[in-house]
Short mmCIF file of C-alpha atoms in Angstrom, two decimals:
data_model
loop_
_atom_site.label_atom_id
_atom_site.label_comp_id
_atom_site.label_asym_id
_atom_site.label_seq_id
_atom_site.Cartn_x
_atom_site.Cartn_y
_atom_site.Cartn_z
CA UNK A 1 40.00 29.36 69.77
CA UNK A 2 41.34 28.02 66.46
CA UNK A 3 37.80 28.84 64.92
CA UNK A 4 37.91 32.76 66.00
CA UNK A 5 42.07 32.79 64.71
CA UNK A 6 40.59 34.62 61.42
CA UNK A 7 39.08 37.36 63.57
CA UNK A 8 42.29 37.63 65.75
CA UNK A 9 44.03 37.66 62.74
CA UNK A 10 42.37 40.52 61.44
CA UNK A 11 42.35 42.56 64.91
CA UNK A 12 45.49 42.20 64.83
CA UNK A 13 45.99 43.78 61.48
CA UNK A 14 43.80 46.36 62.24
CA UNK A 15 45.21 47.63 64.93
CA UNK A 16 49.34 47.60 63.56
CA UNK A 17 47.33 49.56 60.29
CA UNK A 18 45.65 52.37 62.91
CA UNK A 19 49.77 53.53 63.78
CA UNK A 20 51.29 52.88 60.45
CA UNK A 21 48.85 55.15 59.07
CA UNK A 22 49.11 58.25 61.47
CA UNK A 23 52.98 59.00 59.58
CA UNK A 24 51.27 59.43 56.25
CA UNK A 25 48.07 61.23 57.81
CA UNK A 26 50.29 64.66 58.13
CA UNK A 27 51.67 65.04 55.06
CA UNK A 28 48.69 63.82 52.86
CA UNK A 29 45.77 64.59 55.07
CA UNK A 30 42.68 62.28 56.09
CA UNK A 31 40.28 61.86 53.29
CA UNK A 32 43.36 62.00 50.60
CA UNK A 33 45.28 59.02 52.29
CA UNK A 34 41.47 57.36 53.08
CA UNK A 35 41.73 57.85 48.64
CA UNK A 36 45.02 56.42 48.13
CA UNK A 37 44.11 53.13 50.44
CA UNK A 38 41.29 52.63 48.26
CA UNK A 39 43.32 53.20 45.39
CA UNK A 40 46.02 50.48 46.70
CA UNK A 41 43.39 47.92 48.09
CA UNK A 42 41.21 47.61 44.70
CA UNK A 43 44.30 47.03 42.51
CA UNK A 44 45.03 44.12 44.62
CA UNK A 45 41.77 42.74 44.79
CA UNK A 46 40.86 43.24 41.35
CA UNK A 47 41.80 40.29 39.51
CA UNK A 48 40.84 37.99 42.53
CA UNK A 49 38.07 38.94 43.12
CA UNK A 50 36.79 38.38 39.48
CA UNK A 51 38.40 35.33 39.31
CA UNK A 52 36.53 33.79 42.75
CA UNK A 53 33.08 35.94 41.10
CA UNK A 54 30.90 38.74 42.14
CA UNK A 55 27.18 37.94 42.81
CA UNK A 56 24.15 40.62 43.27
CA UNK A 57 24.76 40.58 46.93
CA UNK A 58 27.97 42.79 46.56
CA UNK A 59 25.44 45.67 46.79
CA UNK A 60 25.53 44.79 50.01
CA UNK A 61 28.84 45.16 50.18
CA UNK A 62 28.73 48.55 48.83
CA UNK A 63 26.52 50.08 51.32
CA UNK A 64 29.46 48.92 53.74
CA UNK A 65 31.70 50.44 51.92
CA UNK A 66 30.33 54.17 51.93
CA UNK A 67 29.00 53.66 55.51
CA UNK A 68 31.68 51.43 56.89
CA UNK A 69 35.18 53.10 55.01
CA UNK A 70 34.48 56.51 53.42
CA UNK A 71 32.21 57.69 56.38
CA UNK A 72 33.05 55.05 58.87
CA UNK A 73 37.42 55.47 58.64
CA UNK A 74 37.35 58.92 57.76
CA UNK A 75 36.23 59.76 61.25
CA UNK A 76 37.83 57.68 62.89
CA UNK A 77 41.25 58.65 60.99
CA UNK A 78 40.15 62.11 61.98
CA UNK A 79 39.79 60.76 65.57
CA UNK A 80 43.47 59.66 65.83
CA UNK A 81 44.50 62.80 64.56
CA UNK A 82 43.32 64.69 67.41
CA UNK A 83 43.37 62.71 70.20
CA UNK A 84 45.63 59.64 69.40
CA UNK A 85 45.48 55.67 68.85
CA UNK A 86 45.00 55.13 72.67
CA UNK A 87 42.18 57.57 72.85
CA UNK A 88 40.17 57.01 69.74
CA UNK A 89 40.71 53.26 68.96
CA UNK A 90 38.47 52.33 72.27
CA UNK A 91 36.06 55.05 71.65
CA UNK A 92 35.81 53.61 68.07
CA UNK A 93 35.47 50.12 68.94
CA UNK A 94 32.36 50.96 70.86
CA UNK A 95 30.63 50.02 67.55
CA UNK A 96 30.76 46.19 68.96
CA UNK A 97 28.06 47.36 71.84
CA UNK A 98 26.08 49.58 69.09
CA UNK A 99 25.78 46.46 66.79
CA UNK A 100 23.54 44.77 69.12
CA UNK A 101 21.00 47.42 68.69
CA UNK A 102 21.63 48.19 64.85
CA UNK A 103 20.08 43.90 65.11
CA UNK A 104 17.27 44.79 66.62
CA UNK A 105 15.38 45.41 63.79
CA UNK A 106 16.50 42.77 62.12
CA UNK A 107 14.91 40.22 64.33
CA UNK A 108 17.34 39.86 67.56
CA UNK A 109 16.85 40.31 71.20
CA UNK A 110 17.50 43.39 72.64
CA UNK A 111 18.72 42.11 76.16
CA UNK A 112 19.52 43.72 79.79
CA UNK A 113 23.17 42.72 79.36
CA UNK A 114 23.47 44.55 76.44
CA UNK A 115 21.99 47.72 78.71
CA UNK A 116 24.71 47.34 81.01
CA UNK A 117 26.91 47.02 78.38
CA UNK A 118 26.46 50.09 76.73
CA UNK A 119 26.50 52.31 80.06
CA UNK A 120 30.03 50.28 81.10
CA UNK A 121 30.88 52.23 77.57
CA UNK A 122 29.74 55.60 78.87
CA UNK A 123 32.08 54.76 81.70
CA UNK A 124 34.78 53.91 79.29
CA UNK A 125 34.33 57.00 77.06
CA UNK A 126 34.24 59.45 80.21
CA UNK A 127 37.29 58.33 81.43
CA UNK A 128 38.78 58.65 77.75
CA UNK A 129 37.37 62.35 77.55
CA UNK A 130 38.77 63.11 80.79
CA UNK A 131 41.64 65.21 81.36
CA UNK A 132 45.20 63.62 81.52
CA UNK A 133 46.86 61.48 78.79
CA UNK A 134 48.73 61.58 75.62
CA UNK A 135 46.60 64.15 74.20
CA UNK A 136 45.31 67.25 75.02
CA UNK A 137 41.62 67.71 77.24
CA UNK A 138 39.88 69.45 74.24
CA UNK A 139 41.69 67.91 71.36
CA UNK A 140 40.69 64.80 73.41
CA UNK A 141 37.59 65.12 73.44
CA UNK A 142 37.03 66.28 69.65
CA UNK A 143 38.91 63.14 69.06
CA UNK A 144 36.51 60.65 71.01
CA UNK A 145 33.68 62.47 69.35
CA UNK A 146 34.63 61.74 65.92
CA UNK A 147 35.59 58.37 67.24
CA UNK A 148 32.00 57.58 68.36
CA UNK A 149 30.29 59.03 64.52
CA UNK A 150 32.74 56.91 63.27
CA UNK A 151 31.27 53.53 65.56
CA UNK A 152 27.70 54.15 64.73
CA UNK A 153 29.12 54.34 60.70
CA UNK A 154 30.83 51.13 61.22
CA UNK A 155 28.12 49.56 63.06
CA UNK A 156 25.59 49.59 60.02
CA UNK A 157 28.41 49.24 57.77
CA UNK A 158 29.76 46.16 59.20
CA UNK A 159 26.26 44.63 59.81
CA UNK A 160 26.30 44.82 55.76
CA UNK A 161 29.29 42.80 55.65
CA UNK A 162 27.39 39.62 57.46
CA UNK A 163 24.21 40.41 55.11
CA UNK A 164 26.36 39.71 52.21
CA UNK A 165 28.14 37.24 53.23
CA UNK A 166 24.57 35.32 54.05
CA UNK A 167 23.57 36.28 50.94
CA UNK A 168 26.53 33.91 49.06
CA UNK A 169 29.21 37.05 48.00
CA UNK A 170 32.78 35.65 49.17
CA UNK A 171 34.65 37.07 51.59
CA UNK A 172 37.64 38.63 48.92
CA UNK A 173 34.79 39.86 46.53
CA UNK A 174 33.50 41.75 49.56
CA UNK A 175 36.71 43.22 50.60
CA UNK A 176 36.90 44.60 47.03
CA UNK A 177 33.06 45.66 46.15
CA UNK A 178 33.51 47.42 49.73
CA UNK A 179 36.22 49.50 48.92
CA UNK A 180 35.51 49.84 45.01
CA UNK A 181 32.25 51.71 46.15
CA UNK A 182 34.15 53.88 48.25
CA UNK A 183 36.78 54.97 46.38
CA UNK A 184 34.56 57.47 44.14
CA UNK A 185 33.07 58.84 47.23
CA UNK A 186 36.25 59.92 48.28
CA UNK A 187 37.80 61.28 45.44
CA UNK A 188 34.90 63.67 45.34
CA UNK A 189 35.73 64.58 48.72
CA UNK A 190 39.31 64.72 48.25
CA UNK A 191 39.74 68.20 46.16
CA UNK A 192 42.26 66.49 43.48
CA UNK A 193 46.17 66.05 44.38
CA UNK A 194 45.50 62.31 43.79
CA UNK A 195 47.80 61.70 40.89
CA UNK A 196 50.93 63.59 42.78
CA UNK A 197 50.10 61.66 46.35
CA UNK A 198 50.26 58.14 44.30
CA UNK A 199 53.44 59.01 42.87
CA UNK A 200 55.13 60.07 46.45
CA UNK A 201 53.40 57.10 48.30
CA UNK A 202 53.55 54.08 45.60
CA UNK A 203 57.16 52.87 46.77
CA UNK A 204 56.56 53.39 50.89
CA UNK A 205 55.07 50.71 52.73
CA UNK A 206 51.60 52.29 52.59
CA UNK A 207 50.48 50.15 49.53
CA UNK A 208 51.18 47.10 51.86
CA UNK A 209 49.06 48.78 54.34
CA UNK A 210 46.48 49.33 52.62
CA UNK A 211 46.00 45.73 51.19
CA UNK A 212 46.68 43.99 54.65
CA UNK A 213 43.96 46.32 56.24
CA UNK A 214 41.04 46.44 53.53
CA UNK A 215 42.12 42.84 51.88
CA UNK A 216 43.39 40.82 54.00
CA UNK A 217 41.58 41.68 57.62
CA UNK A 218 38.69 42.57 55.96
CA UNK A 219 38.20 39.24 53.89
CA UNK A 220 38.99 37.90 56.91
CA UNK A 221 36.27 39.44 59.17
CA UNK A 222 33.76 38.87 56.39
CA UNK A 223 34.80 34.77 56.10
CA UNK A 224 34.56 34.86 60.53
CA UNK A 225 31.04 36.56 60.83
CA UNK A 226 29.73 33.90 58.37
CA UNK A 227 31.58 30.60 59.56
CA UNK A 228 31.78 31.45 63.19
CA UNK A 229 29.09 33.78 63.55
CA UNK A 230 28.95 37.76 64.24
CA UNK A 231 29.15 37.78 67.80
CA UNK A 232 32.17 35.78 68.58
CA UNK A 233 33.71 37.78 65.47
CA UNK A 234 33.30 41.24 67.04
CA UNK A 235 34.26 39.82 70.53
CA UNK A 236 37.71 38.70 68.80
CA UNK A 237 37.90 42.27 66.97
CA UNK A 238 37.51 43.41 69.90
CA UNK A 239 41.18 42.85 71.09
CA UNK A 240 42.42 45.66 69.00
CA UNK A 241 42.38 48.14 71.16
CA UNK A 242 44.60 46.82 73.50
CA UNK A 243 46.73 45.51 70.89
CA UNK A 244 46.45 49.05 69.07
CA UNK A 245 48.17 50.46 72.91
CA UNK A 246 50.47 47.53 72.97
CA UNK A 247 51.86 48.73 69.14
CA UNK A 248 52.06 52.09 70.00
CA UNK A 249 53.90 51.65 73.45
CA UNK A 250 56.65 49.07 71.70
CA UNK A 251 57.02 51.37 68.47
CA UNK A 252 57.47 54.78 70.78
CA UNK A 253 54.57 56.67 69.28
CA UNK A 254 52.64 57.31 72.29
CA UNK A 255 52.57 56.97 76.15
CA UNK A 256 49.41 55.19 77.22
CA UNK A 257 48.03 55.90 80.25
CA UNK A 258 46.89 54.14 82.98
CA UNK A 259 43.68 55.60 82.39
CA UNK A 260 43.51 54.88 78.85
CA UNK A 261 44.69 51.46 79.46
CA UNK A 262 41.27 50.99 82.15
CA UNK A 263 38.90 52.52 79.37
CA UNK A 264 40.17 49.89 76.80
CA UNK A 265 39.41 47.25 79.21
CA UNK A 266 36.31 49.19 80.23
CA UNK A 267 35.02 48.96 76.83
CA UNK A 268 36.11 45.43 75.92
CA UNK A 269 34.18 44.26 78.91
CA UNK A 270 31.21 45.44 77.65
CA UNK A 271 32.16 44.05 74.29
CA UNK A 272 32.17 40.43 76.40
CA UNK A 273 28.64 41.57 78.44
CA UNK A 274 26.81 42.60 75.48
CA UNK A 275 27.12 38.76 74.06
CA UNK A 276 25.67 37.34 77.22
#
């Protein structure tokens, strides 16, 4: 357990950064406040990451950046927006079962378990689509669709992340060559109104946000799927969705469901099935 504390670590983080961010979502909108965490998570890594050095494999880390955090996050953020934490974070998190056949070509196994494991996720994302819940049945259901664009994004994306790590880039430099590469993306998307959104958002706690989500968890899921290995990494990952319900429930953002509570442990059951 001590080995996968890295991974928990960073679940953990992830999921506290999926509510934070839903306050600032309204008033800036998705792909400007995807900008601004960029923004906020390369100044911080910066200087650290120059310092501990960058090596050719941060292209690697690149290619998760525009897959993995402009593509990747800006669906998913999207995703919240419409449906909710509670519905989207599950549907998200499918990525886990879709990384097993994103490795496919790369040389692993395609197993029966990980069959069964991606039709317990059908399960899981009919029951999340379904009506009843904290959000509407069609907003719902937009919401788990962007949710599930945003898995397959992450599921290349974060199969980068173990490539460069292999390939000798440390786990801080990837963090920042991931969201470095990003950030330009973005700001193309974003139609200006940077400047003015930095200014109002600077002093809030998104900066902090920002750098615990894309610096800190991320480093830390890069330094897990090379010393512990990607599987056990994702499986620990995988806790955020219940932690993501468990957040929202104690903070008073949203009423889980039962239902959405048994498609989170739907899902993360697969998540356990698929590393059989």
């Amino acid at each position: 357990m001590e080995d996968l504390a890295p991974a928990l670590a960073a679940a953990v983080i992830w999921a506290y950064a999926s509510i934070a961010y839903r306050d600032f979502m309204v008033g800036l909108g998705v792909i400007r406040l995807n900008v601004l965490r960029m923004i906020y998570a390369s100044l911080a890594l910066l200087v650290p990451s120059l310092v501990l050095g960058i090596t050719p494999a941060a292209a690697y880390g690149a290619v998760s950046g525009v897959l993995s955090l402009a593509l990747g996050d800006s669906l998913y953020l999207r995703g919240i927006k419409a449906a909710g934490v509670s519905t989207a974070l599950p549907a998200a998190y499918s990525y886990i079962v879709m990384e097993q056949f994103v490795a496919v070509p790369l040389g692993e196994p395609l197993k029966p378990a990980f069959l069964a494991a991606a039709g317990l996720v059908l399960i899981g994302v009919y029951l999340l689509a379904g009506r009843g819940g904290s959000g509407g049945g069609s907003g719902k259901a937009v919401g788990v669709a962007y949710s599930l664009a945003a898995a397959v994004a992450w599921s290349m994306g974060y199969a980068a992340i173990r490539v460069a790590g292999m390939h000798g880039l440390n786990p801080v430099s990837t963090a920042f060559t991931r969201v470095a590469a990003a950030l330009p993306v973005l700001a193309l998307a974003s139609g200006g109104g940077v400047g003015g959104a930095v200014k109002a958002t600077w002093r809030t706690p998104l900066p902090l946000i920002a750098v615990l989500d894309l610096g800190v968890g991320s480093a830390l899921f890069a330094y897990s799927s090379v010393a512990v290995g990607l599987a056990p990494t994702v499986i620990a990952t995988g806790a955020a969705p219940l932690a993501a319900q468990l957040f929202s429930r104690a903070m008073g953002r949203e009423r889980p469901t039962l239902r959405e509570y048994a498609a989170a442990i739907i899902v993360l059951l697969a998540v356990a099935i698929s590393f059989q």
